[in-house]
């Protein structure tokens, strides 16, 4: 069955960096666009970044553009999200999924940006 396992979250001070990783299994990873999403308490889940399946084209939400970098490794079935210059408003539970969203959500990984 499809599994999406996110990791790499944690507590970081404003201005700091974190690198998130998502390992996918149970589907032909290289055939799917992928996305990173986040959900803060009391808010809707939102798309943070997306990457196409091949010849990767990456798009970012305006709120993270120039601070976050998404990449993928089709040989390892992974997508990554490098997050720099983190702000308190980046605090959320971060998820990966195919994009457009196709599969059940994984557990996510918690990111807390606080001094």
GROMACS .gro file of C-alpha atoms in nm:
model
  115
    1UNK     CA    1   0.000   0.000   0.000
    2UNK     CA    2   0.102   0.362  -0.038
    3UNK     CA    3   0.314   0.503   0.239
    4UNK     CA    4   0.436   0.859   0.282
    5UNK     CA    5   0.676   0.906   0.572
    6UNK     CA    6   0.786   1.257   0.662
    7UNK     CA    7   1.083   1.335   0.886
    8UNK     CA    8   1.321   1.611   0.985
    9UNK     CA    9   1.098   1.845   1.180
   10UNK     CA   10   1.189   2.000   1.511
   11UNK     CA   11   1.222   2.316   1.714
   12UNK     CA   12   1.428   2.596   1.565
   13UNK     CA   13   1.484   2.962   1.641
   14UNK     CA   14   1.362   3.232   1.402
   15UNK     CA   15   1.612   3.273   1.122
   16UNK     CA   16   1.723   2.912   1.150
   17UNK     CA   17   1.705   2.624   0.904
   18UNK     CA   18   1.556   2.276   0.885
   19UNK     CA   19   1.562   2.009   0.617
   20UNK     CA   20   1.255   1.789   0.578
   21UNK     CA   21   1.248   1.458   0.395
   22UNK     CA   22   0.964   1.240   0.268
   23UNK     CA   23   1.010   0.878   0.168
   24UNK     CA   24   0.740   0.733  -0.056
   25UNK     CA   25   0.652   0.373  -0.134
   26UNK     CA   26   0.373   0.170  -0.289
   27UNK     CA   27   0.338   0.364  -0.613
   28UNK     CA   28   0.546   0.459  -0.916
   29UNK     CA   29   0.705   0.763  -0.758
   30UNK     CA   30   0.871   0.898  -1.072
   31UNK     CA   31   0.534   0.924  -1.247
   32UNK     CA   32   0.381   1.163  -0.995
   33UNK     CA   33   0.420   1.529  -0.923
   34UNK     CA   34   0.476   1.579  -0.551
   35UNK     CA   35   0.396   1.852  -0.305
   36UNK     CA   36   0.484   1.968   0.043
   37UNK     CA   37   0.189   2.091   0.245
   38UNK     CA   38   0.151   2.237   0.592
   39UNK     CA   39  -0.126   2.286   0.842
   40UNK     CA   40  -0.108   2.518   1.139
   41UNK     CA   41  -0.355   2.481   1.428
   42UNK     CA   42  -0.697   2.616   1.336
   43UNK     CA   43  -0.613   2.661   0.969
   44UNK     CA   44  -0.667   2.473   0.645
   45UNK     CA   45  -0.388   2.261   0.503
   46UNK     CA   46  -0.204   2.461   0.239
   47UNK     CA   47   0.034   2.383  -0.044
   48UNK     CA   48   0.386   2.507   0.026
   49UNK     CA   49   0.573   2.382  -0.279
   50UNK     CA   50   0.526   2.143  -0.567
   51UNK     CA   51   0.757   1.965  -0.808
   52UNK     CA   52   0.673   1.797  -1.136
   53UNK     CA   53   0.754   1.433  -1.202
   54UNK     CA   54   1.039   1.474  -1.451
   55UNK     CA   55   1.250   1.761  -1.579
   56UNK     CA   56   1.147   1.903  -1.247
   57UNK     CA   57   0.960   2.229  -1.240
   58UNK     CA   58   0.926   2.363  -0.888
   59UNK     CA   59   0.667   2.615  -0.773
   60UNK     CA   60   0.641   2.783  -0.434
   61UNK     CA   61   0.376   2.959  -0.233
   62UNK     CA   62   0.445   3.330  -0.214
   63UNK     CA   63   0.495   3.304   0.163
   64UNK     CA   64   0.797   3.073   0.128
   65UNK     CA   65   0.946   3.177  -0.206
   66UNK     CA   66   1.318   3.250  -0.184
   67UNK     CA   67   1.337   3.081   0.158
   68UNK     CA   68   1.238   2.720   0.087
   69UNK     CA   69   1.385   2.483  -0.171
   70UNK     CA   70   1.210   2.165  -0.281
   71UNK     CA   71   1.387   1.881  -0.461
   72UNK     CA   72   1.328   1.517  -0.547
   73UNK     CA   73   1.536   1.204  -0.599
   74UNK     CA   74   1.347   0.958  -0.816
   75UNK     CA   75   1.610   0.689  -0.758
   76UNK     CA   76   1.546   0.701  -0.383
   77UNK     CA   77   1.172   0.782  -0.395
   78UNK     CA   78   1.225   1.088  -0.181
   79UNK     CA   79   1.134   1.454  -0.182
   80UNK     CA   80   1.306   1.709   0.035
   81UNK     CA   81   1.229   2.058   0.158
   82UNK     CA   82   1.516   2.280   0.266
   83UNK     CA   83   1.375   2.558   0.482
   84UNK     CA   84   1.591   2.861   0.553
   85UNK     CA   85   1.522   3.194   0.724
   86UNK     CA   86   1.242   3.033   0.919
   87UNK     CA   87   0.976   3.251   1.076
   88UNK     CA   88   0.731   3.186   1.359
   89UNK     CA   89   0.450   3.176   1.103
   90UNK     CA   90   0.615   2.871   0.943
   91UNK     CA   91   0.519   2.672   1.253
   92UNK     CA   92   0.296   2.388   1.134
   93UNK     CA   93   0.266   2.017   1.073
   94UNK     CA   94   0.431   1.947   0.737
   95UNK     CA   95   0.315   1.673   0.500
   96UNK     CA   96   0.408   1.543   0.160
   97UNK     CA   97   0.170   1.393  -0.094
   98UNK     CA   98   0.134   1.355  -0.464
   99UNK     CA   99   0.029   1.676  -0.633
  100UNK     CA  100  -0.253   1.696  -0.722
  101UNK     CA  101  -0.331   1.521  -0.394
  102UNK     CA  102  -0.390   1.155  -0.460
  103UNK     CA  103  -0.313   0.950  -0.150
  104UNK     CA  104  -0.406   0.934   0.215
  105UNK     CA  105  -0.203   1.167   0.432
  106UNK     CA  106   0.091   1.044   0.637
  107UNK     CA  107   0.168   1.141   0.996
  108UNK     CA  108   0.349   1.460   0.902
  109UNK     CA  109   0.645   1.614   1.077
  110UNK     CA  110   0.612   1.900   1.324
  111UNK     CA  111   0.803   2.223   1.270
  112UNK     CA  112   0.810   2.478   1.550
  113UNK     CA  113   0.981   2.812   1.499
  114UNK     CA  114   1.017   2.990   1.829
  115UNK     CA  115   1.271   3.173   2.039
   0.00000   0.00000   0.00000
